[in-house]
mmCIF file of C-alpha atoms in Angstrom:
data_model
loop_
_atom_site.group_PDB
_atom_site.id
_atom_site.type_symbol
_atom_site.label_atom_id
_atom_site.label_comp_id
_atom_site.label_asym_id
_atom_site.label_seq_id
_atom_site.Cartn_x
_atom_site.Cartn_y
_atom_site.Cartn_z
ATOM 1 C CA MET A 1 -6.839 -35.716 14.416
ATOM 2 C CA GLN A 2 -4.247 -33.828 15.875
ATOM 3 C CA SER A 3 -1.508 -33.980 13.045
ATOM 4 C CA PHE A 4 -3.972 -32.706 10.817
ATOM 5 C CA ASP A 5 -5.135 -29.394 13.049
ATOM 6 C CA ASN A 6 -1.268 -28.846 13.392
ATOM 7 C CA LYS A 7 -0.735 -29.035 9.583
ATOM 8 C CA LEU A 8 -3.686 -26.803 9.678
ATOM 9 C CA LEU A 9 -3.201 -24.218 12.500
ATOM 10 C CA ARG A 10 0.109 -23.650 12.138
ATOM 11 C CA PRO A 11 0.487 -22.185 8.252
ATOM 12 C CA ALA A 12 -2.726 -20.417 9.552
ATOM 13 C CA ALA A 13 -1.348 -18.744 12.876
ATOM 14 C CA MET A 14 1.402 -17.843 10.551
ATOM 15 C CA TRP A 15 -0.667 -16.034 7.812
ATOM 16 C CA ILE A 16 -2.349 -14.310 10.475
ATOM 17 C CA VAL A 17 0.882 -12.796 11.534
ATOM 18 C CA ALA A 18 2.408 -12.351 8.412
ATOM 19 C CA THR A 19 -0.983 -10.642 7.847
ATOM 20 C CA ALA A 20 -0.956 -8.423 10.927
ATOM 21 C CA PHE A 21 2.905 -7.214 9.970
ATOM 22 C CA SER A 22 1.617 -6.095 6.712
ATOM 23 C CA PHE A 23 -1.397 -4.024 8.221
ATOM 24 C CA LEU A 24 1.287 -2.058 9.880
ATOM 25 C CA GLN A 25 2.919 -1.882 6.549
ATOM 26 C CA PHE A 26 -0.065 -0.316 5.163
ATOM 27 C CA PHE A 27 -1.167 1.833 8.571
ATOM 28 C CA LEU A 28 2.002 3.309 8.766
ATOM 29 C CA GLN A 29 1.863 4.011 4.926
ATOM 30 C CA ILE A 30 -1.109 6.253 5.280
ATOM 31 C CA ALA A 31 -0.913 7.349 8.951
ATOM 32 C CA ASN A 32 0.553 10.891 7.776
ATOM 33 C CA ASN A 33 -2.494 11.773 6.152
ATOM 34 C CA THR A 34 -4.699 12.417 9.287
ATOM 35 C CA MET A 35 -1.924 14.803 10.464
ATOM 36 C CA ALA A 36 -0.807 16.361 7.095
ATOM 37 C CA ASP A 37 -1.623 20.384 9.462
ATOM 38 C CA ASN A 38 0.106 19.146 12.418
ATOM 39 C CA LEU A 39 2.977 17.851 10.899
ATOM 40 C CA MET A 40 3.774 21.566 9.176
ATOM 41 C CA GLN A 41 2.871 22.881 11.424
ATOM 42 C CA ALA A 42 5.255 21.212 14.134
ATOM 43 C CA PHE A 43 8.346 20.996 11.611
ATOM 44 C CA SER A 44 7.279 24.894 10.412
ATOM 45 C CA ILE A 45 7.230 23.089 6.789
ATOM 46 C CA THR A 46 5.406 23.757 3.103
ATOM 47 C CA PRO A 47 3.567 21.513 1.714
ATOM 48 C CA ALA A 48 6.739 19.931 -0.973
ATOM 49 C CA GLN A 49 8.079 19.539 2.472
ATOM 50 C CA LEU A 50 5.321 17.424 3.890
ATOM 51 C CA GLY A 51 5.587 15.611 1.070
ATOM 52 C CA LEU A 52 9.428 14.876 1.218
ATOM 53 C CA LEU A 53 8.689 13.538 4.995
ATOM 54 C CA SER A 54 5.821 11.453 3.947
ATOM 55 C CA SER A 55 7.768 10.034 0.846
ATOM 56 C CA ALA A 56 10.833 9.352 2.473
ATOM 57 C CA PHE A 57 8.882 5.736 4.170
ATOM 58 C CA PHE A 58 9.054 4.796 0.689
ATOM 59 C CA TYR A 59 12.386 5.798 -0.785
ATOM 60 C CA PRO A 60 14.084 2.893 1.308
ATOM 61 C CA PHE A 61 11.228 0.923 1.083
ATOM 62 C CA ILE A 62 11.105 0.888 -2.712
ATOM 63 C CA LEU A 63 15.192 0.041 -2.504
ATOM 64 C CA VAL A 64 14.859 -3.069 -0.164
ATOM 65 C CA GLN A 65 11.845 -4.962 -2.259
ATOM 66 C CA ILE A 66 14.528 -6.639 -4.416
ATOM 67 C CA PRO A 67 16.795 -7.571 -2.021
ATOM 68 C CA VAL A 68 13.920 -8.602 0.484
ATOM 69 C CA GLY A 69 12.754 -11.590 -2.493
ATOM 70 C CA PHE A 70 15.858 -13.044 -2.580
ATOM 71 C CA LEU A 71 16.400 -12.813 1.057
ATOM 72 C CA LEU A 72 12.944 -14.531 2.006
ATOM 73 C CA GLU A 73 13.973 -17.304 -0.722
ATOM 74 C CA ARG A 74 17.338 -17.726 0.993
ATOM 75 C CA PHE A 75 17.650 -17.140 4.779
ATOM 76 C CA SER A 76 15.268 -17.508 7.975
ATOM 77 C CA THR A 77 11.665 -15.785 7.206
ATOM 78 C CA LYS A 78 11.197 -16.034 10.826
ATOM 79 C CA LYS A 79 14.387 -13.953 11.752
ATOM 80 C CA ILE A 80 13.825 -11.232 9.063
ATOM 81 C CA LEU A 81 10.338 -10.592 9.552
ATOM 82 C CA SER A 82 11.617 -10.387 13.687
ATOM 83 C CA LEU A 83 14.002 -8.454 12.654
ATOM 84 C CA SER A 84 12.624 -5.976 10.149
ATOM 85 C CA ALA A 85 9.027 -5.226 12.438
ATOM 86 C CA ILE A 86 11.441 -3.945 15.124
ATOM 87 C CA ILE A 87 13.304 -1.721 13.075
ATOM 88 C CA CYS A 88 9.741 -0.555 11.903
ATOM 89 C CA SER A 89 8.669 -0.136 15.194
ATOM 90 C CA VAL A 90 11.871 2.117 16.413
ATOM 91 C CA GLY A 91 11.616 3.947 13.763
ATOM 92 C CA THR A 92 7.850 4.394 14.082
ATOM 93 C CA LEU A 93 8.503 5.444 18.197
ATOM 94 C CA ALA A 94 11.753 7.570 17.454
ATOM 95 C CA PHE A 95 9.905 9.737 14.922
ATOM 96 C CA ALA A 96 6.668 10.513 17.730
ATOM 97 C CA PHE A 97 9.984 11.991 19.785
ATOM 98 C CA CYS A 98 11.591 13.747 16.689
ATOM 99 C CA HIS A 99 11.280 17.605 16.827
ATOM 100 C CA ASN A 100 14.048 18.237 14.077
ATOM 101 C CA PHE A 101 12.144 18.091 10.228
ATOM 102 C CA TYR A 102 15.609 16.262 8.938
ATOM 103 C CA LEU A 103 15.646 13.260 11.862
ATOM 104 C CA ALA A 104 12.257 13.369 11.425
ATOM 105 C CA ILE A 105 12.724 12.460 7.788
ATOM 106 C CA PHE A 106 15.678 9.770 9.107
ATOM 107 C CA PHE A 107 12.989 7.675 11.233
ATOM 108 C CA ARG A 108 10.676 8.033 8.691
ATOM 109 C CA ALA A 109 12.696 6.457 6.341
ATOM 110 C CA LEU A 110 13.443 4.033 8.806
ATOM 111 C CA SER A 111 10.295 2.558 9.533
ATOM 112 C CA GLY A 112 9.905 2.478 5.641
ATOM 113 C CA LEU A 113 13.739 0.159 5.724
ATOM 114 C CA GLY A 114 11.198 -2.481 8.198
ATOM 115 C CA ALA A 115 7.753 -2.197 6.532
ATOM 116 C CA GLY A 116 9.185 -3.061 3.577
ATOM 117 C CA PHE A 117 9.484 -6.857 4.166
ATOM 118 C CA GLY A 118 6.026 -7.018 5.810
ATOM 119 C CA PHE A 119 3.753 -7.183 2.385
ATOM 120 C CA LEU A 120 6.473 -9.455 0.940
ATOM 121 C CA GLY A 121 6.618 -11.473 3.737
ATOM 122 C CA MET A 122 3.190 -12.402 3.796
ATOM 123 C CA LEU A 123 3.352 -13.604 0.069
ATOM 124 C CA THR A 124 6.232 -15.813 0.776
ATOM 125 C CA ILE A 125 4.534 -17.174 3.688
ATOM 126 C CA THR A 126 1.374 -17.638 1.419
ATOM 127 C CA ARG A 127 3.880 -19.008 -1.402
ATOM 128 C CA LEU A 128 5.474 -21.794 0.787
ATOM 129 C CA TRP A 129 2.432 -23.415 3.278
ATOM 130 C CA PHE A 130 -0.361 -22.838 1.175
ATOM 131 C CA PRO A 131 -1.177 -25.188 -2.143
ATOM 132 C CA MET A 132 -0.409 -22.945 -5.454
ATOM 133 C CA ARG A 133 -4.180 -23.107 -6.767
ATOM 134 C CA TYR A 134 -5.214 -21.412 -3.157
ATOM 135 C CA PHE A 135 -2.457 -18.091 -3.739
ATOM 136 C CA SER A 136 -4.949 -15.920 -5.395
ATOM 137 C CA LEU A 137 -7.536 -16.087 -2.867
ATOM 138 C CA MET A 138 -5.427 -15.894 0.604
ATOM 139 C CA VAL A 139 -3.668 -13.052 -0.774
ATOM 140 C CA GLY A 140 -6.885 -11.325 -1.081
ATOM 141 C CA LEU A 141 -8.076 -12.285 1.972
ATOM 142 C CA SER A 142 -5.118 -10.936 3.699
ATOM 143 C CA GLU A 143 -5.626 -7.798 1.769
ATOM 144 C CA PHE A 144 -8.917 -8.216 3.008
ATOM 145 C CA ILE A 145 -7.988 -7.958 6.078
ATOM 146 C CA ALA A 146 -5.223 -5.207 6.207
ATOM 147 C CA MET A 147 -7.217 -2.854 4.316
ATOM 148 C CA LEU A 148 -10.503 -3.621 6.550
ATOM 149 C CA ALA A 149 -8.360 -2.906 9.485
ATOM 150 C CA THR A 150 -6.496 0.036 8.219
ATOM 151 C CA ALA A 151 -9.912 1.607 7.085
ATOM 152 C CA ILE A 152 -10.630 0.983 11.288
ATOM 153 C CA GLY A 153 -7.435 1.980 12.287
ATOM 154 C CA GLU A 154 -7.799 5.315 9.737
ATOM 155 C CA LYS A 155 -10.996 6.267 12.550
ATOM 156 C CA VAL A 156 -9.062 5.169 15.724
ATOM 157 C CA LEU A 157 -5.976 7.215 14.655
ATOM 158 C CA VAL A 158 -8.324 10.419 13.777
ATOM 159 C CA ALA A 159 -9.613 10.113 17.771
ATOM 160 C CA LEU A 160 -6.165 9.675 19.043
ATOM 161 C CA VAL A 161 -4.747 12.428 17.533
ATOM 162 C CA ALA A 162 -7.917 15.157 18.136
ATOM 163 C CA LEU A 163 -7.430 13.446 22.043
ATOM 164 C CA TYR A 164 -4.111 13.077 22.844
ATOM 165 C CA GLY A 165 -2.166 14.969 20.039
ATOM 166 C CA TRP A 166 -0.311 13.531 16.587
ATOM 167 C CA ARG A 167 2.792 12.614 18.787
ATOM 168 C CA GLU A 168 1.179 10.229 21.147
ATOM 169 C CA ALA A 169 -1.113 8.499 18.492
ATOM 170 C CA ILE A 170 1.942 7.751 16.746
ATOM 171 C CA ILE A 171 3.637 5.978 20.045
ATOM 172 C CA TYR A 172 0.505 3.952 19.998
ATOM 173 C CA VAL A 173 1.438 2.778 16.435
ATOM 174 C CA GLY A 174 5.292 2.458 17.561
ATOM 175 C CA VAL A 175 3.840 -0.298 20.646
ATOM 176 C CA MET A 176 1.846 -1.645 18.407
ATOM 177 C CA GLY A 177 4.429 -2.661 16.309
ATOM 178 C CA LEU A 178 6.536 -3.922 19.142
ATOM 179 C CA ILE A 179 4.028 -6.145 19.773
ATOM 180 C CA ILE A 180 3.984 -7.463 16.247
ATOM 181 C CA THR A 181 6.991 -8.295 16.418
ATOM 182 C CA LEU A 182 6.497 -10.444 19.189
ATOM 183 C CA LEU A 183 3.641 -12.145 17.301
ATOM 184 C CA LEU A 184 6.086 -12.821 14.309
ATOM 185 C CA PHE A 185 9.175 -14.189 16.757
ATOM 186 C CA LEU A 186 7.090 -16.548 18.510
ATOM 187 C CA PHE A 187 4.375 -18.043 15.690
ATOM 188 C CA ILE A 188 6.562 -17.935 12.194
ATOM 189 C CA GLU A 189 8.384 -20.738 11.722
ATOM 190 C CA ASP A 190 11.070 -21.732 8.589
ATOM 191 C CA LYS A 191 10.209 -24.427 6.206
ATOM 192 C CA ILE A 192 12.616 -26.510 5.527
ATOM 193 C CA LYS A 193 11.603 -28.553 2.081
ATOM 194 C CA ALA A 194 13.959 -30.582 -0.533
ATOM 195 C CA GLU A 195 14.077 -28.146 -3.655
ATOM 196 C CA THR A 196 13.367 -29.024 -6.971
ATOM 197 C CA TYR A 197 15.448 -26.445 -8.393
ATOM 198 C CA GLU A 198 18.754 -24.849 -7.948
ATOM 199 C CA THR A 199 18.582 -21.420 -6.365
ATOM 200 C CA ALA A 200 19.332 -19.327 -9.072
ATOM 201 C CA LYS A 201 22.037 -16.526 -7.747
ATOM 202 C CA PHE A 202 20.380 -12.677 -7.015
ATOM 203 C CA SER A 203 22.146 -11.827 -10.042
ATOM 204 C CA GLU A 204 21.007 -14.106 -12.099
ATOM 205 C CA GLN A 205 17.044 -13.889 -10.971
ATOM 206 C CA LEU A 206 17.336 -10.029 -11.334
ATOM 207 C CA PHE A 207 18.406 -9.680 -14.495
ATOM 208 C CA ALA A 208 15.693 -12.375 -15.576
ATOM 209 C CA VAL A 209 12.984 -10.388 -14.050
ATOM 210 C CA LEU A 210 14.223 -7.615 -15.709
ATOM 211 C CA LYS A 211 13.910 -9.444 -19.066
ATOM 212 C CA MET A 212 9.955 -9.971 -18.492
ATOM 213 C CA PRO A 213 7.925 -7.396 -20.428
ATOM 214 C CA THR A 214 4.844 -9.336 -17.986
ATOM 215 C CA CYS A 215 6.771 -8.177 -14.711
ATOM 216 C CA TRP A 216 7.465 -4.565 -16.308
ATOM 217 C CA MET A 217 3.484 -4.223 -17.583
ATOM 218 C CA ALA A 218 1.935 -5.734 -14.667
ATOM 219 C CA GLY A 219 4.098 -3.629 -12.525
ATOM 220 C CA ILE A 220 3.094 -0.106 -13.731
ATOM 221 C CA PHE A 221 -0.761 -1.112 -14.018
ATOM 222 C CA GLY A 222 -0.186 -2.080 -10.021
ATOM 223 C CA CYS A 223 1.718 1.620 -9.790
ATOM 224 C CA GLY A 224 -1.447 3.039 -11.586
ATOM 225 C CA MET A 225 -3.927 1.595 -9.634
ATOM 226 C CA PHE A 226 -2.214 1.020 -5.519
ATOM 227 C CA ALA A 227 -1.382 5.371 -6.654
ATOM 228 C CA VAL A 228 -5.487 5.964 -4.685
ATOM 229 C CA VAL A 229 -3.456 4.657 -1.544
ATOM 230 C CA THR A 230 -0.199 6.048 -1.759
ATOM 231 C CA ALA A 231 -1.114 9.392 -3.462
ATOM 232 C CA PHE A 232 -4.565 10.623 -2.053
ATOM 233 C CA SER A 233 -5.576 8.017 1.417
ATOM 234 C CA ALA A 234 -1.436 8.055 2.279
ATOM 235 C CA LEU A 235 -1.502 11.747 2.346
ATOM 236 C CA TRP A 236 -3.707 14.355 0.188
ATOM 237 C CA GLY A 237 -7.115 13.128 0.633
ATOM 238 C CA PHE A 238 -7.777 14.117 3.627
ATOM 239 C CA LYS A 239 -7.042 17.777 2.506
ATOM 240 C CA PHE A 240 -8.591 16.938 -1.046
ATOM 241 C CA LEU A 241 -11.997 16.399 1.187
ATOM 242 C CA MET A 242 -11.548 19.265 3.833
ATOM 243 C CA ILE A 243 -10.675 21.882 1.228
ATOM 244 C CA ASN A 244 -12.429 20.875 -1.663
ATOM 245 C CA TYR A 245 -15.949 19.111 0.078
ATOM 246 C CA HIS A 246 -15.551 21.490 2.890
ATOM 247 C CA PHE A 247 -15.837 17.492 5.247
ATOM 248 C CA ASN A 248 -14.613 17.879 8.593
ATOM 249 C CA LEU A 249 -11.665 15.922 9.955
ATOM 250 C CA ALA A 250 -13.971 12.922 11.447
ATOM 251 C CA GLN A 251 -15.932 13.344 7.672
ATOM 252 C CA ALA A 252 -12.692 13.348 5.659
ATOM 253 C CA GLY A 253 -11.273 10.260 7.935
ATOM 254 C CA SER A 254 -15.003 8.329 6.856
ATOM 255 C CA GLY A 255 -14.243 9.203 3.228
ATOM 256 C CA VAL A 256 -10.859 7.968 3.323
ATOM 257 C CA SER A 257 -12.264 4.928 5.211
ATOM 258 C CA ALA A 258 -14.561 4.269 2.720
ATOM 259 C CA VAL A 259 -11.125 3.934 -0.127
ATOM 260 C CA PHE A 260 -10.174 1.588 2.214
ATOM 261 C CA VAL A 261 -13.312 -0.417 2.791
ATOM 262 C CA GLY A 262 -13.685 -0.756 -0.700
ATOM 263 C CA LEU A 263 -10.302 -2.360 -1.321
ATOM 264 C CA ALA A 264 -11.138 -4.542 1.655
ATOM 265 C CA LEU A 265 -14.041 -6.003 -0.433
ATOM 266 C CA GLY A 266 -12.831 -5.582 -3.875
ATOM 267 C CA CYS A 267 -9.582 -8.025 -3.235
ATOM 268 C CA PRO A 268 -11.116 -11.191 -2.920
ATOM 269 C CA ILE A 269 -14.326 -10.447 -4.166
ATOM 270 C CA ILE A 270 -12.339 -9.987 -7.499
ATOM 271 C CA GLY A 271 -9.916 -12.914 -6.783
ATOM 272 C CA LEU A 272 -13.864 -14.914 -6.874
ATOM 273 C CA LEU A 273 -14.542 -13.584 -9.618
ATOM 274 C CA ILE A 274 -11.725 -13.885 -11.957
ATOM 275 C CA ALA A 275 -11.527 -17.579 -10.628
ATOM 276 C CA ARG A 276 -15.397 -18.588 -11.747
ATOM 277 C CA PHE A 277 -14.540 -16.063 -14.892
ATOM 278 C CA ASN A 278 -10.976 -16.697 -15.764
ATOM 279 C CA ARG A 279 -10.821 -13.526 -16.926
ATOM 280 C CA GLN A 280 -8.474 -11.404 -15.292
ATOM 281 C CA TYR A 281 -7.717 -8.479 -18.169
ATOM 282 C CA LEU A 282 -11.159 -7.980 -18.370
ATOM 283 C CA PHE A 283 -11.209 -7.178 -14.467
ATOM 284 C CA MET A 284 -8.141 -5.510 -14.916
ATOM 285 C CA GLY A 285 -9.461 -3.363 -17.660
ATOM 286 C CA VAL A 286 -12.648 -2.388 -16.005
ATOM 287 C CA GLY A 287 -11.043 -1.533 -12.508
ATOM 288 C CA ALA A 288 -8.487 1.001 -14.143
ATOM 289 C CA LEU A 289 -11.462 2.427 -16.008
ATOM 290 C CA VAL A 290 -13.990 2.745 -13.052
ATOM 291 C CA SER A 291 -11.437 4.201 -11.156
ATOM 292 C CA ALA A 292 -10.170 6.869 -13.739
ATOM 293 C CA VAL A 293 -13.807 7.806 -14.330
ATOM 294 C CA ILE A 294 -14.368 8.277 -10.288
ATOM 295 C CA THR A 295 -11.113 9.931 -10.113
ATOM 296 C CA LEU A 296 -12.065 12.157 -12.794
ATOM 297 C CA LEU A 297 -15.937 13.204 -10.837
ATOM 298 C CA LEU A 298 -14.174 13.674 -7.849
ATOM 299 C CA ILE A 299 -11.706 16.319 -9.127
ATOM 300 C CA THR A 300 -14.804 18.136 -10.659
ATOM 301 C CA THR A 301 -16.507 18.588 -7.572
ATOM 302 C CA ILE A 302 -19.667 18.233 -9.066
ATOM 303 C CA PHE A 303 -21.628 15.835 -6.289
ATOM 304 C CA SER A 304 -20.305 18.175 -3.906
ATOM 305 C CA SER A 305 -23.712 18.792 -1.743
ATOM 306 C CA TYR A 306 -24.150 14.861 -1.454
ATOM 307 C CA TYR A 307 -21.851 13.919 1.524
ATOM 308 C CA PHE A 308 -23.468 10.203 1.199
ATOM 309 C CA MET A 309 -22.916 10.006 -2.708
ATOM 310 C CA ILE A 310 -19.577 11.231 -2.612
ATOM 311 C CA LEU A 311 -18.701 8.189 0.406
ATOM 312 C CA GLY A 312 -20.039 5.736 -2.535
ATOM 313 C CA LEU A 313 -17.538 6.698 -5.064
ATOM 314 C CA LEU A 314 -14.871 6.688 -2.880
ATOM 315 C CA PHE A 315 -15.486 3.234 -1.650
ATOM 316 C CA CYS A 316 -16.215 2.372 -5.161
ATOM 317 C CA LEU A 317 -13.051 4.045 -6.350
ATOM 318 C CA GLY A 318 -11.622 1.312 -3.596
ATOM 319 C CA PHE A 319 -13.268 -1.314 -4.778
ATOM 320 C CA ALA A 320 -12.105 -0.934 -8.530
ATOM 321 C CA CYS A 321 -8.553 -0.481 -7.350
ATOM 322 C CA GLY A 322 -8.992 -3.873 -5.848
ATOM 323 C CA THR A 323 -7.496 -5.205 -8.964
ATOM 324 C CA TYR A 324 -3.824 -3.785 -7.915
ATOM 325 C CA TYR A 325 -3.252 -7.193 -6.043
ATOM 326 C CA LEU A 326 -3.538 -9.144 -9.520
ATOM 327 C CA THR A 327 -0.107 -7.770 -9.970
ATOM 328 C CA TYR A 328 1.037 -10.121 -7.676
ATOM 329 C CA GLU A 329 -0.662 -13.165 -8.976
ATOM 330 C CA ALA A 330 0.748 -12.532 -12.552
ATOM 331 C CA ALA A 331 4.590 -12.404 -11.061
ATOM 332 C CA ALA A 332 3.738 -15.923 -8.886
ATOM 333 C CA THR A 333 1.630 -17.528 -11.917
ATOM 334 C CA ARG A 334 3.945 -16.432 -14.871
ATOM 335 C CA VAL A 335 7.720 -16.855 -13.821
ATOM 336 C CA LYS A 336 9.615 -20.230 -13.075
ATOM 337 C CA GLU A 337 9.679 -21.261 -9.595
ATOM 338 C CA GLN A 338 12.930 -20.574 -8.969
ATOM 339 C CA TYR A 339 12.415 -16.509 -10.103
ATOM 340 C CA ARG A 340 8.654 -15.901 -8.420
ATOM 341 C CA SER A 341 9.994 -14.270 -5.123
ATOM 342 C CA MET A 342 12.128 -11.940 -7.119
ATOM 343 C CA ALA A 343 9.218 -11.413 -9.627
ATOM 344 C CA MET A 344 6.976 -10.466 -6.895
ATOM 345 C CA ALA A 345 9.477 -8.459 -5.313
ATOM 346 C CA PHE A 346 10.265 -6.574 -8.662
ATOM 347 C CA CYS A 347 6.890 -6.214 -8.971
ATOM 348 C CA SER A 348 6.122 -4.593 -5.141
ATOM 349 C CA MET A 349 8.871 -2.115 -5.787
ATOM 350 C CA LEU A 350 6.885 -0.599 -8.920
ATOM 351 C CA VAL A 351 3.869 -0.579 -7.115
ATOM 352 C CA MET A 352 4.961 1.526 -4.445
ATOM 353 C CA MET A 353 6.669 3.725 -7.337
ATOM 354 C CA GLY A 354 3.751 5.984 -6.732
ATOM 355 C CA ALA A 355 4.520 7.087 -3.495
ATOM 356 C CA VAL A 356 8.037 8.196 -4.651
ATOM 357 C CA LEU A 357 7.010 9.916 -7.790
ATOM 358 C CA LEU A 358 3.470 11.313 -6.783
ATOM 359 C CA GLN A 359 3.218 12.647 -3.005
ATOM 360 C CA PRO A 360 6.251 15.287 -3.589
ATOM 361 C CA SER A 361 4.579 16.104 -6.941
ATOM 362 C CA MET A 362 1.070 16.540 -5.744
ATOM 363 C CA GLY A 363 2.945 19.154 -3.534
ATOM 364 C CA LEU A 364 5.024 20.507 -5.709
ATOM 365 C CA ILE A 365 2.345 21.208 -8.097
ATOM 366 C CA MET A 366 0.033 23.001 -5.162
ATOM 367 C CA GLN A 367 3.133 24.954 -3.917
ATOM 368 C CA ALA A 368 3.693 26.307 -7.342
ATOM 369 C CA LEU A 369 -0.648 27.330 -7.847
ATOM 370 C CA GLY A 370 0.109 29.111 -4.479
ATOM 371 C CA TYR A 371 -1.115 26.831 -1.818
ATOM 372 C CA VAL A 372 1.299 27.094 1.293
ATOM 373 C CA SER A 373 -0.950 26.150 4.410
ATOM 374 C CA THR A 374 -4.397 25.729 4.961
ATOM 375 C CA GLN A 375 -4.226 29.241 7.077
ATOM 376 C CA THR A 376 -2.380 31.052 4.729
ATOM 377 C CA SER A 377 -3.862 30.427 1.785
ATOM 378 C CA ALA A 378 -7.169 31.127 0.338
ATOM 379 C CA SER A 379 -9.868 28.479 -0.285
ATOM 380 C CA GLY A 380 -10.066 28.902 -3.966
ATOM 381 C CA VAL A 381 -6.183 28.770 -4.415
ATOM 382 C CA ALA A 382 -6.256 25.875 -2.117
ATOM 383 C CA GLN A 383 -8.926 24.154 -4.083
ATOM 384 C CA HIS A 384 -7.646 24.995 -7.796
ATOM 385 C CA ALA A 385 -3.825 23.685 -6.489
ATOM 386 C CA LEU A 386 -5.422 20.384 -4.972
ATOM 387 C CA GLN A 387 -7.379 19.491 -7.702
ATOM 388 C CA MET A 388 -4.585 20.159 -10.256
ATOM 389 C CA ALA A 389 -2.547 18.132 -8.184
ATOM 390 C CA MET A 390 -4.921 15.222 -8.257
ATOM 391 C CA LEU A 391 -4.927 15.134 -12.280
ATOM 392 C CA LEU A 392 -1.365 13.291 -11.641
ATOM 393 C CA LEU A 393 -3.771 10.231 -10.249
ATOM 394 C CA PHE A 394 -6.135 10.506 -12.964
ATOM 395 C CA LEU A 395 -3.059 10.250 -15.198
ATOM 396 C CA VAL A 396 -1.679 7.237 -13.968
ATOM 397 C CA GLN A 397 -5.130 5.680 -13.856
ATOM 398 C CA VAL A 398 -4.892 6.283 -17.537
ATOM 399 C CA ILE A 399 -1.857 4.640 -17.531
ATOM 400 C CA ALA A 400 -2.825 1.562 -15.968
ATOM 401 C CA LEU A 401 -6.003 1.053 -18.365
ATOM 402 C CA MET A 402 -3.074 0.979 -21.252
ATOM 403 C CA MET A 403 -0.943 -1.449 -19.088
ATOM 404 C CA VAL A 404 -3.969 -3.897 -19.579
ATOM 405 C CA PHE A 405 -4.437 -4.291 -23.289
ATOM 406 C CA PHE A 406 -0.426 -4.495 -23.505
ATOM 407 C CA LEU A 407 -0.820 -7.412 -21.030
ATOM 408 C CA LYS A 408 -4.199 -8.360 -23.071
ATOM 409 C CA LYS A 409 -1.471 -9.112 -26.293
ATOM 410 C CA LYS A 410 0.655 -11.084 -23.331
ATOM 411 C CA GLN A 411 -2.545 -13.635 -22.976
ATOM 412 C CA LEU A 412 -2.424 -13.070 -19.054
ATOM 413 C CA LYS A 413 -4.722 -15.106 -17.891
ATOM 414 C CA VAL A 414 -5.375 -17.118 -14.498
ATOM 415 C CA SER A 415 -3.884 -20.595 -14.911
#
């Protein structure tokens, strides 16, 4: 009995700690959203520069995705995740004390460098320590926990910013990162297994994955669906809700949190539905179509007088976008064992490209249309600029829907 308990508890403990690191990654991605005006005032920057500052997190994050997949496959998971978590925490703490815009970009990027190991670390631990038939369910549960915690954390961060200021709030986030670092070092173990295949070289893995159309299409689909997080929830969501729907800070926080609650519930429920009906591409297509329609409804502001209806739409938007994680299931189940980590890393890189492309692009559109800051721009100008910027989100969701049709032709099904 004790041996059985150890076999069950050890993987469960590692999975929980890895999920906590994944939560830290998600939380840092969206932290700037709650304090956009504070950052613009603190560093005296424009919306386009704010987009650059926020997206600085994602440049190194994206660049390390493919090397992370290879490193986690070949070297100590414990050491890699512990080191990356402390880099992430140090970058976060340094950002809180920074007063120079360019140094702030550097420390924001440093946080992204460390956080780049979080989600893939969770995927790797799930793949190594749990049977493959439970992969989709475990990843869905991890997403549920991470997204729900992010939704709660969003509300807490809003309160901390209001009470103590944005610098003090970020210090608390950095300290939380140090605690997660300690837990990773204490609980993560390296699995020594007799490999049934010869591990391919890095270049061989990379070129093999680059030649797989399924990885490209699934990754682009994931990018379009996760853009709700990388573009809306991570940066421009608060401003959009406060200016276009006249929400106060707390109400805007509830709106963004509704997206994360929807994501949190959508990931495991969609996973269970796919396991039951074995129609992966159908749910992906429905998710993309529903998210695009809801985004268009939000842009038109036709329900601007109904607060709870807006919250419901934001919840449904998050739920529909929960199909994004099927990107990783496709990568894990449709390639050979020796390419799985690389395939998941490549898809993760494509998913996060939305932040690098959309955050600064939306800021440039807003600036080009006359929006400079909430204090200096007329409300009509700001509203129109945000609506036009949000059309980019609608566009990438339409592209995600198109990818589903191509994936269907490739017979992308749960095996």
